Short mmCIF file of C-alpha atoms in Angstrom, two decimals:
data_model
loop_
_atom_site.label_atom_id
_atom_site.label_comp_id
_atom_site.label_asym_id
_atom_site.label_seq_id
_atom_site.Cartn_x
_atom_site.Cartn_y
_atom_site.Cartn_z
CA UNK A 368 -10.41 36.35 -23.06
CA UNK A 369 -10.17 32.79 -24.24
CA UNK A 370 -11.84 31.59 -21.04
CA UNK A 371 -14.48 33.36 -18.98
CA UNK A 372 -13.71 34.38 -15.41
CA UNK A 373 -16.46 32.00 -14.32
CA UNK A 374 -14.66 29.05 -15.91
CA UNK A 375 -11.34 30.03 -14.41
CA UNK A 376 -12.81 30.61 -10.96
CA UNK A 377 -14.70 27.32 -11.16
CA UNK A 378 -11.44 25.45 -11.73
CA UNK A 379 -9.68 27.35 -8.95
CA UNK A 380 -12.59 26.57 -6.61
CA UNK A 381 -12.57 22.89 -7.54
CA UNK A 382 -8.93 22.65 -6.55
CA UNK A 383 -8.79 24.96 -3.53
CA UNK A 384 -12.14 24.26 -1.88
CA UNK A 385 -13.40 20.98 -3.28
CA UNK A 386 -10.04 19.18 -3.00
CA UNK A 387 -9.88 18.18 -6.64
CA UNK A 388 -6.52 16.50 -6.96
CA UNK A 389 -4.50 14.03 -8.89
CA UNK A 390 -4.53 11.30 -6.26
CA UNK A 391 -1.62 9.47 -7.73
CA UNK A 392 0.73 9.29 -10.64
CA UNK A 393 1.85 5.70 -10.82
CA UNK A 394 4.70 4.47 -12.94
CA UNK A 395 3.91 1.01 -14.23
CA UNK A 396 7.18 -0.89 -14.57
CA UNK A 397 7.80 -4.31 -16.05
CA UNK A 398 10.21 -6.49 -14.08
CA UNK A 399 10.21 -9.34 -16.57
CA UNK A 400 13.94 -8.83 -17.22
CA UNK A 401 14.84 -8.99 -13.52
CA UNK A 402 14.22 -12.66 -12.85
CA UNK A 403 17.17 -14.54 -11.35
CA UNK A 404 17.45 -17.85 -9.43
CA UNK A 405 19.84 -16.22 -6.96
CA UNK A 406 17.76 -14.17 -4.49
CA UNK A 407 20.46 -11.55 -3.91
CA UNK A 408 21.04 -11.08 -7.65
CA UNK A 409 17.29 -10.88 -8.25
CA UNK A 410 16.87 -8.27 -5.51
CA UNK A 411 19.73 -6.23 -6.98
CA UNK A 412 18.30 -6.35 -10.51
CA UNK A 413 14.89 -5.22 -9.24
CA UNK A 414 16.43 -2.46 -7.16
CA UNK A 415 18.56 -1.20 -10.05
CA UNK A 416 15.63 -1.17 -12.42
CA UNK A 417 13.48 0.85 -10.01
CA UNK A 418 16.29 3.33 -9.39
CA UNK A 419 17.04 3.66 -13.11
CA UNK A 420 13.48 4.08 -14.33
CA UNK A 421 11.73 5.88 -11.49
CA UNK A 422 14.42 8.18 -10.13
CA UNK A 423 12.81 11.27 -11.68
CA UNK A 424 9.20 10.32 -10.98
CA UNK A 425 8.82 12.33 -7.80
CA UNK A 426 10.60 15.44 -9.06
CA UNK A 427 8.82 15.31 -12.42
CA UNK A 428 5.44 15.03 -10.74
CA UNK A 429 6.17 18.06 -8.58
CA UNK A 430 7.20 20.06 -11.65
CA UNK A 431 3.98 19.23 -13.52
CA UNK A 432 1.87 19.90 -10.43
CA UNK A 433 3.35 23.40 -10.19
CA UNK A 434 2.98 24.08 -13.88
CA UNK A 435 -0.76 23.40 -13.95
CA UNK A 436 -1.67 24.21 -10.37
CA UNK A 437 -3.10 20.73 -9.85
CA UNK A 438 -1.89 19.03 -6.66
CA UNK A 439 -0.43 15.53 -7.09
CA UNK A 440 -0.88 13.77 -3.76
CA UNK A 441 1.06 10.51 -4.21
CA UNK A 442 3.79 9.17 -6.43
CA UNK A 443 3.70 5.40 -6.79
CA UNK A 444 5.10 2.50 -8.75
CA UNK A 445 3.26 -0.63 -9.82
CA UNK A 446 5.36 -3.66 -10.67
CA UNK A 447 4.94 -6.94 -12.50
CA UNK A 448 3.53 -9.44 -9.97
CA UNK A 449 6.54 -10.48 -7.93
CA UNK A 450 5.44 -14.13 -8.00
CA UNK A 451 6.32 -14.13 -11.71
CA UNK A 452 9.75 -12.59 -11.15
CA UNK A 453 11.28 -14.47 -8.23
CA UNK A 454 11.72 -18.06 -9.47
CA UNK A 455 12.57 -19.44 -6.05
CA UNK A 456 10.14 -21.40 -3.86
CA UNK A 457 11.65 -20.03 -0.66
CA UNK A 458 9.91 -17.44 1.56
CA UNK A 459 13.29 -15.90 2.42
CA UNK A 460 13.89 -15.06 -1.25
CA UNK A 461 10.64 -13.08 -1.38
CA UNK A 462 11.47 -11.26 1.82
CA UNK A 463 14.86 -10.27 0.42
CA UNK A 464 13.43 -8.95 -2.86
CA UNK A 465 10.53 -7.17 -1.10
CA UNK A 466 12.88 -5.38 1.25
CA UNK A 467 15.01 -4.27 -1.69
CA UNK A 468 11.90 -2.84 -3.38
CA UNK A 469 10.84 -1.03 -0.21
CA UNK A 470 14.28 0.48 0.29
CA UNK A 471 14.59 1.62 -3.33
CA UNK A 472 11.15 3.26 -3.15
CA UNK A 473 12.11 5.14 0.01
CA UNK A 474 15.35 6.37 -1.59
CA UNK A 475 13.58 7.97 -4.55
CA UNK A 476 10.68 9.44 -2.58
CA UNK A 477 7.91 7.15 -3.82
CA UNK A 478 4.91 6.77 -1.47
CA UNK A 479 3.74 3.26 -2.34
CA UNK A 480 4.74 0.37 -4.56
CA UNK A 481 2.25 -2.27 -5.71
CA UNK A 482 3.04 -5.71 -7.03
CA UNK A 483 3.68 -8.10 -4.16
CA UNK A 484 1.09 -10.05 -6.05
CA UNK A 485 0.11 -13.66 -6.64
CA UNK A 486 -2.55 -15.02 -8.97
CA UNK A 487 -4.07 -18.12 -7.46
CA UNK A 488 -7.65 -18.10 -8.73
CA UNK A 489 -7.32 -21.69 -9.94
CA UNK A 490 -4.60 -22.93 -7.65
CA UNK A 491 -1.15 -22.33 -6.21
CA UNK A 492 2.33 -23.13 -7.47
CA UNK A 493 5.18 -23.88 -5.08
CA UNK A 494 6.39 -20.33 -5.77
CA UNK A 495 2.99 -18.80 -4.92
CA UNK A 496 3.04 -20.80 -1.69
CA UNK A 497 6.43 -19.45 -0.64
CA UNK A 498 5.44 -15.94 -1.63
CA UNK A 499 2.23 -16.08 0.44
CA UNK A 500 4.06 -17.65 3.37
CA UNK A 501 6.42 -14.67 3.39
CA UNK A 502 3.56 -12.16 3.14
CA UNK A 503 2.93 -11.44 6.86
CA UNK A 504 6.66 -10.87 7.34
CA UNK A 505 6.86 -8.63 4.27
CA UNK A 506 3.78 -6.57 5.23
CA UNK A 507 4.97 -6.08 8.80
CA UNK A 508 8.60 -5.21 7.98
CA UNK A 509 8.16 -2.96 4.95
CA UNK A 510 6.40 0.41 4.79
CA UNK A 511 5.61 0.93 1.14
CA UNK A 512 5.29 -2.40 -0.65
CA UNK A 513 1.64 -3.39 -1.09
CA UNK A 514 0.35 -6.91 -1.62
CA UNK A 515 -2.54 -8.30 -3.59
CA UNK A 516 -3.77 -11.82 -4.22
CA UNK A 517 -6.22 -12.81 -6.94
CA UNK A 518 -8.55 -15.41 -5.46
CA UNK A 519 -11.27 -15.52 -8.09
CA UNK A 520 -12.20 -14.64 -11.64
CA UNK A 521 -15.40 -15.09 -13.60
CA UNK A 522 -13.58 -17.54 -15.88
CA UNK A 523 -11.96 -19.60 -13.14
CA UNK A 524 -14.44 -19.47 -10.29
CA UNK A 525 -13.45 -18.97 -6.65
CA UNK A 526 -10.44 -20.62 -5.02
CA UNK A 527 -11.94 -21.48 -1.62
CA UNK A 528 -8.66 -22.91 -0.30
CA UNK A 529 -7.13 -19.54 -1.22
CA UNK A 530 -9.85 -17.65 0.70
CA UNK A 531 -9.09 -19.73 3.81
CA UNK A 532 -5.31 -19.37 3.45
CA UNK A 533 -5.57 -15.61 2.97
CA UNK A 534 -7.86 -15.20 5.98
CA UNK A 535 -5.06 -16.73 8.07
CA UNK A 536 -2.47 -14.47 6.42
CA UNK A 537 -4.63 -11.45 7.28
CA UNK A 538 -4.95 -12.57 10.91
CA UNK A 539 -1.20 -13.20 11.17
CA UNK A 540 -0.38 -9.82 9.59
CA UNK A 541 -2.76 -8.04 11.98
CA UNK A 542 -1.09 -9.72 14.98
CA UNK A 543 2.39 -8.78 13.76
CA UNK A 544 1.35 -5.13 13.44
CA UNK A 545 -0.85 -5.11 16.57
CA UNK A 546 1.04 -2.14 18.00
CA UNK A 547 -0.23 -0.07 15.05
CA UNK A 548 -3.84 -1.40 15.09
CA UNK A 549 -3.08 -4.04 12.44
CA UNK A 550 -1.99 -1.56 9.75
CA UNK A 551 -0.20 -4.32 7.80
CA UNK A 552 -3.62 -5.49 6.59
CA UNK A 553 -4.28 -2.08 5.02
CA UNK A 554 -1.57 -2.95 2.48
CA UNK A 555 -3.21 -6.21 1.40
CA UNK A 556 -6.03 -6.53 -1.14
CA UNK A 557 -7.78 -9.74 -2.21
CA UNK A 558 -9.30 -9.62 -5.68
CA UNK A 559 -11.85 -11.07 -8.00
CA UNK A 560 -11.38 -10.01 -11.65
CA UNK A 561 -8.64 -7.42 -10.99
CA UNK A 562 -7.60 -4.89 -13.61
CA UNK A 563 -3.96 -4.92 -14.67
CA UNK A 564 -3.51 -1.16 -15.07
CA UNK A 565 -4.80 0.14 -11.76
CA UNK A 566 -2.86 3.12 -10.37
CA UNK A 567 -4.53 2.92 -6.95
CA UNK A 568 -3.04 1.11 -3.99
CA UNK A 569 -2.94 -1.25 -2.27
CA UNK A 570 -4.30 -3.26 -5.21
CA UNK A 571 -2.12 -1.99 -8.03
CA UNK A 572 0.10 -4.28 -10.06
CA UNK A 573 1.43 -4.08 -13.61
CA UNK A 574 -0.12 -6.82 -15.70
CA UNK A 575 1.44 -9.13 -18.23
CA UNK A 576 -0.16 -7.38 -21.22
CA UNK A 577 1.27 -3.97 -20.38
CA UNK A 578 4.20 -2.22 -22.07
CA UNK A 579 7.73 -1.89 -20.65
CA UNK A 580 6.71 1.11 -18.59
CA UNK A 581 3.92 3.67 -18.63
CA UNK A 582 2.34 6.43 -16.59
CA UNK A 583 -0.98 5.54 -14.96
CA UNK A 584 -2.88 8.41 -13.44
CA UNK A 585 -5.50 8.17 -10.71
CA UNK A 586 -7.64 11.25 -10.42
CA UNK A 587 -10.18 11.97 -7.75
CA UNK A 588 -12.69 14.64 -6.85
CA UNK A 589 -15.65 13.60 -4.71
CA UNK A 590 -15.72 17.12 -3.25
CA UNK A 591 -16.20 18.69 -6.67
CA UNK A 592 -19.08 16.31 -7.47
CA UNK A 593 -20.75 17.07 -4.14
CA UNK A 594 -20.46 20.82 -4.72
CA UNK A 595 -22.02 20.52 -8.18
CA UNK A 596 -24.94 18.57 -6.72
CA UNK A 597 -25.41 21.08 -3.90
CA UNK A 598 -25.78 23.83 -6.49
CA UNK A 599 -28.41 21.74 -8.26
CA UNK A 600 -30.67 21.78 -5.17
CA UNK A 601 -33.04 19.17 -3.74
CA UNK A 602 -35.76 19.64 -6.41
CA UNK A 603 -33.80 18.22 -9.35
CA UNK A 604 -34.85 14.74 -10.48
CA UNK A 605 -32.39 11.86 -10.76
CA UNK A 606 -31.92 12.37 -14.50
CA UNK A 607 -30.64 15.88 -13.82
CA UNK A 608 -28.49 14.63 -10.95
CA UNK A 609 -26.88 12.04 -13.24
CA UNK A 610 -26.30 14.69 -15.92
CA UNK A 611 -24.58 17.00 -13.41
CA UNK A 612 -22.30 14.20 -12.21
CA UNK A 613 -21.36 13.35 -15.80
CA UNK A 614 -20.37 16.94 -16.56
CA UNK A 615 -18.30 17.18 -13.39
CA UNK A 616 -16.62 13.82 -14.08
CA UNK A 617 -15.78 15.09 -17.55
CA UNK A 618 -13.85 18.07 -16.18
CA UNK A 619 -12.03 16.02 -13.55
CA UNK A 620 -11.03 13.45 -16.15
CA UNK A 621 -9.68 16.09 -18.50
CA UNK A 622 -7.51 17.50 -15.73
CA UNK A 623 -6.13 14.02 -15.10
CA UNK A 624 -5.47 13.36 -18.77
CA UNK A 625 -3.56 16.61 -19.11
CA UNK A 626 -1.35 15.77 -16.15
CA UNK A 627 -0.81 12.19 -17.34
CA UNK A 628 0.20 13.19 -20.86
CA UNK A 629 2.47 16.00 -19.73
CA UNK A 630 4.19 13.91 -17.08
CA UNK A 631 4.66 11.00 -19.48
CA UNK A 632 6.25 13.36 -22.02
CA UNK A 633 8.37 14.95 -19.29
CA UNK A 634 9.70 11.56 -18.16
CA UNK A 635 9.98 10.13 -21.69
CA UNK A 636 7.61 7.29 -20.84
CA UNK A 637 4.38 6.21 -22.60
CA UNK A 638 1.09 7.51 -21.23
CA UNK A 639 -0.76 4.39 -20.15
CA UNK A 640 -4.18 5.31 -18.91
CA UNK A 641 -6.28 7.36 -16.65
CA UNK A 642 -8.33 5.98 -13.79
CA UNK A 643 -11.15 8.30 -12.87
CA UNK A 644 -12.24 7.09 -9.48
CA UNK A 645 -14.02 9.01 -6.79
CA UNK A 646 -11.61 8.05 -4.03
CA UNK A 647 -12.27 9.78 -0.73
CA UNK A 648 -9.72 10.93 1.83
CA UNK A 649 -10.36 11.60 5.52
CA UNK A 650 -10.22 15.38 4.79
CA UNK A 651 -13.48 17.23 5.38
CA UNK A 652 -15.54 17.40 2.19
CA UNK A 653 -13.46 14.86 0.26
CA UNK A 654 -16.10 12.21 0.77
CA UNK A 655 -18.17 9.82 -1.37
CA UNK A 656 -20.56 9.32 1.56
CA UNK A 657 -21.33 13.05 1.49
CA UNK A 658 -22.29 12.78 -2.19
CA UNK A 659 -24.92 10.22 -1.16
CA UNK A 660 -26.05 12.56 1.61
CA UNK A 661 -26.34 15.44 -0.88
CA UNK A 662 -28.50 13.20 -3.06
CA UNK A 663 -30.92 13.01 -0.13
CA UNK A 664 -29.92 10.10 2.10
CA UNK A 665 -29.58 11.00 5.78
CA UNK A 666 -26.47 8.82 5.98
CA UNK A 667 -24.72 6.33 3.71
CA UNK A 668 -26.21 2.94 4.50
CA UNK A 669 -29.79 4.20 4.49
CA UNK A 670 -32.23 2.29 2.26
CA UNK A 671 -31.66 3.71 -1.20
CA UNK A 672 -27.87 3.75 -0.82
CA UNK A 673 -27.38 0.97 -3.36
CA UNK A 674 -29.54 2.73 -5.95
CA UNK A 675 -27.83 6.07 -5.37
CA UNK A 676 -24.39 4.51 -5.61
CA UNK A 677 -25.23 2.64 -8.80
CA UNK A 678 -26.23 5.89 -10.47
CA UNK A 679 -23.15 7.71 -9.16
CA UNK A 680 -20.75 4.99 -10.32
CA UNK A 681 -22.35 4.81 -13.76
CA UNK A 682 -22.49 8.59 -14.29
CA UNK A 683 -18.83 8.94 -13.31
CA UNK A 684 -17.87 6.33 -15.92
CA UNK A 685 -20.02 7.93 -18.64
CA UNK A 686 -18.57 11.41 -18.07
CA UNK A 687 -15.04 10.03 -17.89
CA UNK A 688 -15.30 7.97 -21.05
CA UNK A 689 -16.45 10.95 -23.07
CA UNK A 690 -13.55 13.03 -21.74
CA UNK A 691 -10.71 10.66 -22.54
CA UNK A 692 -9.95 7.74 -24.80
CA UNK A 693 -7.46 6.42 -22.28
CA UNK A 694 -9.80 5.59 -19.41
CA UNK A 695 -8.80 2.38 -17.67
CA UNK A 696 -8.10 0.99 -14.24
CA UNK A 697 -11.10 0.77 -11.94
CA UNK A 698 -12.84 4.05 -12.80
CA UNK A 699 -15.82 4.33 -10.49
CA UNK A 700 -16.66 5.24 -6.92
CA UNK A 701 -14.77 3.82 -3.95
CA UNK A 702 -16.42 3.32 -0.57
CA UNK A 703 -13.59 2.67 1.88
CA UNK A 704 -14.89 3.12 5.42
CA UNK A 705 -11.80 4.42 7.24
CA UNK A 706 -10.87 6.93 4.51
CA UNK A 707 -14.21 8.72 4.29
CA UNK A 708 -15.46 11.04 7.07
CA UNK A 709 -19.12 10.44 6.30
CA UNK A 710 -18.72 6.64 6.12
CA UNK A 711 -16.91 6.70 9.47
CA UNK A 712 -19.84 8.57 11.04
CA UNK A 713 -22.35 6.17 9.48
CA UNK A 714 -20.42 3.14 10.74
CA UNK A 715 -20.14 4.67 14.20
CA UNK A 716 -23.90 5.32 14.29
CA UNK A 717 -24.64 1.80 13.06
CA UNK A 718 -26.31 3.22 9.92
CA UNK A 719 -24.02 1.20 7.68
CA UNK A 720 -23.30 -2.45 8.31
CA UNK A 721 -20.99 -5.01 6.76
CA UNK A 722 -23.99 -6.57 5.02
CA UNK A 723 -25.17 -3.26 3.51
CA UNK A 724 -21.63 -2.49 2.38
CA UNK A 725 -21.51 -5.87 0.68
CA UNK A 726 -24.71 -5.04 -1.21
CA UNK A 727 -23.33 -1.65 -2.23
CA UNK A 728 -20.15 -3.21 -3.61
CA UNK A 729 -22.21 -5.02 -6.23
CA UNK A 730 -22.82 -1.70 -7.98
CA UNK A 731 -19.61 0.29 -7.45
CA UNK A 732 -15.86 0.02 -7.80
CA UNK A 733 -13.93 -2.41 -5.69
CA UNK A 734 -15.47 -3.84 -2.57
CA UNK A 735 -15.24 -4.28 1.17
CA UNK A 736 -12.54 -1.69 1.65
CA UNK A 737 -10.74 -0.54 4.80
CA UNK A 738 -13.19 -2.12 7.18
CA UNK A 739 -12.11 -2.86 10.74
CA UNK A 740 -13.66 -5.83 12.53
CA UNK A 741 -13.00 -7.38 15.96
CA UNK A 742 -9.59 -9.05 16.23
CA UNK A 743 -11.14 -12.22 17.64
CA UNK A 744 -13.12 -12.87 14.44
CA UNK A 745 -12.30 -16.46 13.46
CA UNK A 746 -10.31 -17.30 10.32
CA UNK A 747 -13.31 -19.29 9.08
CA UNK A 748 -15.70 -16.34 9.40
CA UNK A 749 -13.14 -14.05 7.76
CA UNK A 750 -12.69 -16.52 4.89
CA UNK A 751 -16.46 -16.67 4.45
CA UNK A 752 -16.69 -12.85 4.27
CA UNK A 753 -13.95 -12.92 1.62
CA UNK A 754 -15.71 -15.68 -0.34
CA UNK A 755 -19.00 -13.73 -0.33
CA UNK A 756 -17.30 -10.66 -1.79
CA UNK A 757 -15.49 -12.77 -4.41
CA UNK A 758 -18.88 -14.27 -5.37
CA UNK A 759 -20.34 -10.83 -6.10
CA UNK A 760 -17.52 -10.07 -8.54
CA UNK A 761 -17.46 -13.56 -10.01
CA UNK A 762 -21.18 -13.74 -10.81
CA UNK A 763 -21.42 -10.14 -12.04
CA UNK A 764 -18.30 -10.08 -14.18
CA UNK A 765 -16.82 -7.14 -12.29
CA UNK A 766 -13.88 -6.34 -10.06
CA UNK A 767 -14.47 -6.82 -6.36
CA UNK A 768 -11.95 -6.77 -3.56
CA UNK A 769 -11.52 -7.19 0.17
CA UNK A 770 -9.25 -5.08 2.35
CA UNK A 771 -10.25 -5.84 5.90
CA UNK A 772 -8.51 -5.38 9.23
CA UNK A 773 -9.25 -7.74 12.14
CA UNK A 774 -7.89 -5.27 14.70
CA UNK A 775 -6.08 -7.10 17.50
CA UNK A 776 -7.58 -6.71 20.99
CA UNK A 777 -10.25 -4.32 19.74
CA UNK A 778 -13.97 -4.65 20.43
CA UNK A 779 -17.02 -3.36 18.56
CA UNK A 780 -17.35 0.43 18.77
CA UNK A 781 -13.67 1.04 19.56
CA UNK A 782 -11.56 2.84 16.94
CA UNK A 783 -8.45 1.99 14.99
CA UNK A 784 -6.24 4.88 13.87
CA UNK A 785 -3.98 4.48 10.85
CA UNK A 786 -3.28 8.14 10.07
CA UNK A 787 -2.65 9.84 6.75
CA UNK A 788 -4.75 8.80 3.76
CA UNK A 789 -5.75 5.57 5.53
CA UNK A 790 -7.71 7.42 8.22
CA UNK A 791 -9.52 5.81 11.15
CA UNK A 792 -12.40 3.38 11.54
CA UNK A 793 -14.76 2.09 14.18
CA UNK A 794 -14.75 -1.67 14.73
CA UNK A 795 -17.86 -2.98 12.96
CA UNK A 796 -19.89 -5.96 14.16
CA UNK A 797 -19.58 -9.28 12.32
CA UNK A 798 -22.30 -11.94 12.13
CA UNK A 799 -21.79 -14.60 14.81
CA UNK A 800 -23.46 -17.34 12.79
CA UNK A 801 -20.91 -20.04 11.94
CA UNK A 802 -19.66 -20.89 8.43
CA UNK A 803 -16.92 -23.21 9.71
CA UNK A 804 -17.99 -26.43 7.99
CA UNK A 805 -18.60 -24.64 4.70
CA UNK A 806 -15.15 -23.03 4.69
CA UNK A 807 -13.33 -26.22 5.74
CA UNK A 808 -14.65 -28.01 2.65
CA UNK A 809 -12.07 -26.08 0.58
CA UNK A 810 -11.70 -26.74 -3.14
CA UNK A 811 -12.88 -24.41 -5.85
CA UNK A 812 -16.31 -23.01 -6.66
CA UNK A 813 -16.66 -23.60 -10.41
CA UNK A 814 -16.86 -20.70 -12.84
CA UNK A 815 -20.41 -19.37 -13.13
CA UNK A 816 -22.56 -19.68 -16.23
CA UNK A 817 -22.36 -16.73 -18.62
CA UNK A 818 -25.75 -17.11 -20.22
CA UNK A 819 -29.32 -17.72 -18.99
CA UNK A 820 -28.65 -14.95 -16.48
CA UNK A 821 -31.94 -14.11 -14.83
CA UNK B 953 -2.60 30.33 -28.92
CA UNK B 954 0.37 31.27 -31.12
CA UNK B 955 3.32 28.95 -31.27
CA UNK B 956 5.69 31.59 -29.95
CA UNK B 957 3.61 32.21 -26.86
CA UNK B 958 3.62 30.54 -23.46
CA UNK B 959 0.35 31.57 -21.94
CA UNK B 960 -0.56 31.52 -18.28
CA UNK B 961 -3.62 32.42 -16.28
CA UNK B 962 -3.05 34.41 -13.10
CA UNK B 963 -5.91 34.45 -10.62
CA UNK B 964 -5.99 36.82 -7.66
CA UNK B 965 -8.85 36.46 -5.17
CA UNK B 966 -9.42 38.05 -1.77
CA UNK B 967 -10.27 41.23 0.09
CA UNK B 968 -10.64 44.30 -2.15
CA UNK B 969 -8.09 47.06 -1.64
CA UNK B 970 -6.55 50.01 -3.47
CA UNK B 971 -3.92 49.29 -6.12
CA UNK B 972 -4.10 45.50 -6.50
CA UNK B 973 -4.21 45.59 -10.31
CA UNK B 974 -1.38 48.14 -10.45
CA UNK B 975 0.87 46.14 -8.15
CA UNK B 976 0.29 42.83 -9.91
CA UNK B 977 0.74 44.43 -13.34
CA UNK B 978 3.97 46.11 -12.23
CA UNK B 979 5.38 42.86 -10.87
CA UNK B 980 4.60 41.14 -14.15
CA UNK B 981 6.09 43.93 -16.27
CA UNK B 982 9.28 43.90 -14.19
CA UNK B 983 9.63 40.20 -14.94
CA UNK B 984 9.00 40.46 -18.69
CA UNK B 985 5.54 38.93 -18.60
CA UNK B 986 3.17 40.44 -21.15
CA UNK B 987 -0.46 40.88 -20.10
CA UNK B 988 -2.83 39.92 -22.91
CA UNK B 989 -6.19 40.29 -21.19
CA UNK B 990 -7.55 41.25 -17.80
CA UNK B 991 -10.93 40.57 -16.23
CA UNK B 992 -11.64 42.04 -12.83
CA UNK B 993 -14.80 42.06 -10.76
CA UNK B 994 -16.05 42.46 -7.22
CA UNK B 995 -18.06 39.43 -6.12
CA UNK B 996 -20.81 40.21 -3.63
CA UNK B 997 -19.74 43.51 -2.09
CA UNK B 998 -16.13 43.01 -1.12
CA UNK B 999 -14.48 39.94 -2.69
CA UNK B 1000 -11.99 41.01 -5.32
CA UNK B 1001 -11.52 38.54 -8.18
CA UNK B 1002 -9.14 39.10 -11.06
CA UNK B 1003 -8.32 36.69 -13.84
CA UNK B 1004 -5.50 37.66 -16.09
CA UNK B 1005 -4.18 36.05 -19.27
CA UNK B 1006 -0.49 36.64 -19.94
CA UNK B 1007 2.42 35.50 -22.07
CA UNK B 1008 5.62 34.46 -20.32
CA UNK B 1009 7.69 33.54 -23.37
CA UNK B 1010 10.18 36.38 -22.68
CA UNK B 1011 10.54 35.54 -18.99
CA UNK B 1012 13.12 33.12 -17.65
CA UNK B 1013 11.18 32.43 -14.47
CA UNK B 1014 9.45 29.14 -13.66
CA UNK B 1015 5.79 29.17 -12.63
CA UNK B 1016 6.52 28.89 -8.88
CA UNK B 1017 8.98 31.79 -9.23
CA UNK B 1018 6.38 33.91 -11.04
CA UNK B 1019 3.86 33.06 -8.30
CA UNK B 1020 6.36 34.18 -5.65
CA UNK B 1021 7.07 37.49 -7.44
CA UNK B 1022 3.36 38.31 -7.69
CA UNK B 1023 2.74 37.26 -4.10
CA UNK B 1024 5.60 39.50 -2.95
CA UNK B 1025 4.08 42.48 -4.79
CA UNK B 1026 0.83 42.25 -2.81
CA UNK B 1027 2.33 41.07 0.46
CA UNK B 1028 0.32 42.05 3.51
CA UNK B 1029 -2.95 42.21 1.56
CA UNK B 1030 -5.43 39.37 2.14
CA UNK B 1031 -5.19 37.86 -1.33
CA UNK B 1032 -4.66 34.41 -2.81
CA UNK B 1033 -2.62 34.07 -6.01
CA UNK B 1034 -2.70 31.14 -8.43
CA UNK B 1035 -0.62 30.89 -11.59
CA UNK B 1036 -1.35 28.09 -14.06
CA UNK B 1037 -0.55 27.11 -17.60
CA UNK B 1038 -3.64 27.88 -19.76
CA UNK B 1039 -3.80 24.32 -20.99
CA UNK B 1040 -5.53 23.21 -17.81
CA UNK B 1041 -8.53 25.44 -18.67
CA UNK B 1042 -8.42 24.39 -22.30
CA UNK B 1043 -8.65 20.75 -21.20
CA UNK B 1044 -11.31 21.18 -18.54
CA UNK B 1045 -13.68 23.59 -20.26
CA UNK B 1046 -13.43 22.89 -23.99
CA UNK B 1047 -14.44 19.69 -25.80
#
């Protein structure tokens, strides 16, 4: 036979037992031709474009999933940042367009849409202001439309006014969705150095340099990596561990590339790129934290977690890059707390803290992700947490992000429950030491030096 | 793989029993699917595992329909069936 039974059974096992899946196929869609100074006309143009271009996305993805036996969990759309499309400095205009997007997505069976996005790393325009003002309303009245705001880049520095503004937006959004534990905040990501071809939500948007439309695939398989490491046993040294992760990442990436290319051809759209990210889900075994445990840490958060995560993130990228020439997006390991069974346990036990998570984000994809904190955390403290995370990305020339939920009326140790892929999280303690005066200074932290880096 | 072929891999895993190969092969023959290669083994002492390479170019059925036909042929037996286009193995296991 062309393939050995072992190879075939390995693939079957990776899918059935280790939860290897295509996390998302995301259709990147340019909205640059939908701009209109009349809000209703703009909303209609956006709606029509989504319906015209993405109508077959869901059905096509199901067809390809059946053909290759690889589950596709989510179908999503990422749009041109809406702040560049709606040329009206009125919050009501943004609400109208956002609701049109949400409705269109629901009609064609798309799970999430990204692109309620503003780029304010250097400062705000009157349009950005209106768009951000409408954000709590948009996040609390739509189900699928995800927001992101770029607060910092290595070339621009950190917009500290933006950090403060967004901390208030987060608090407002949490209050407006208090009946659902502040779930609105789970659809809002704050970025430093974002990528413009990210298929993952809530931080996906379709950047200015992208083509008219393309298929972006996000593939995930922390379970498969863990299984491969379990087989390796506790005696193997870290070089062997890294090698095993690379090989596993290679196979996962190839599966994603196959699906991406076939779906793109099926829909008659260009294949954009593949994002190989170990993205956990609350399902048992589908956990990045458990990979760290298999490496020999009693729980994620233990001393050594940063070193282990650095190796994991790097090995995933190396395996992925060899497997495909179309690797893009974030491509690394995600450590969202609420979406990972092992991270939830570690947070509950106090093994992992906000501070340790912050350190770990300096060596892996993304950042402080899906973390629940007490609802009475002040806007100033929240802004300072955001600024710290932006600083890690800014100084290290990498993407970092914050997706944090100040859960209304919840105290440390209590749980928030979001359900589905978003999972549940214990409320984690936040430092009580004040940063009020620092945050109220505002302004912009200048771009960091790119040489003499010691 | 020849241009005029549409190859699939059928995997059947589960509790060993009499006549699994015969039933699966019959279901495939009845639906114009040509078996090219079969590999069958018993893992441990009782887990039946069969991987089967076949050509479906003469069949009008879609992959989910083929899966259903094979599943129906071994209904009541404790077996899992997976049917996939061979390309997925080509991609994952060959550089």
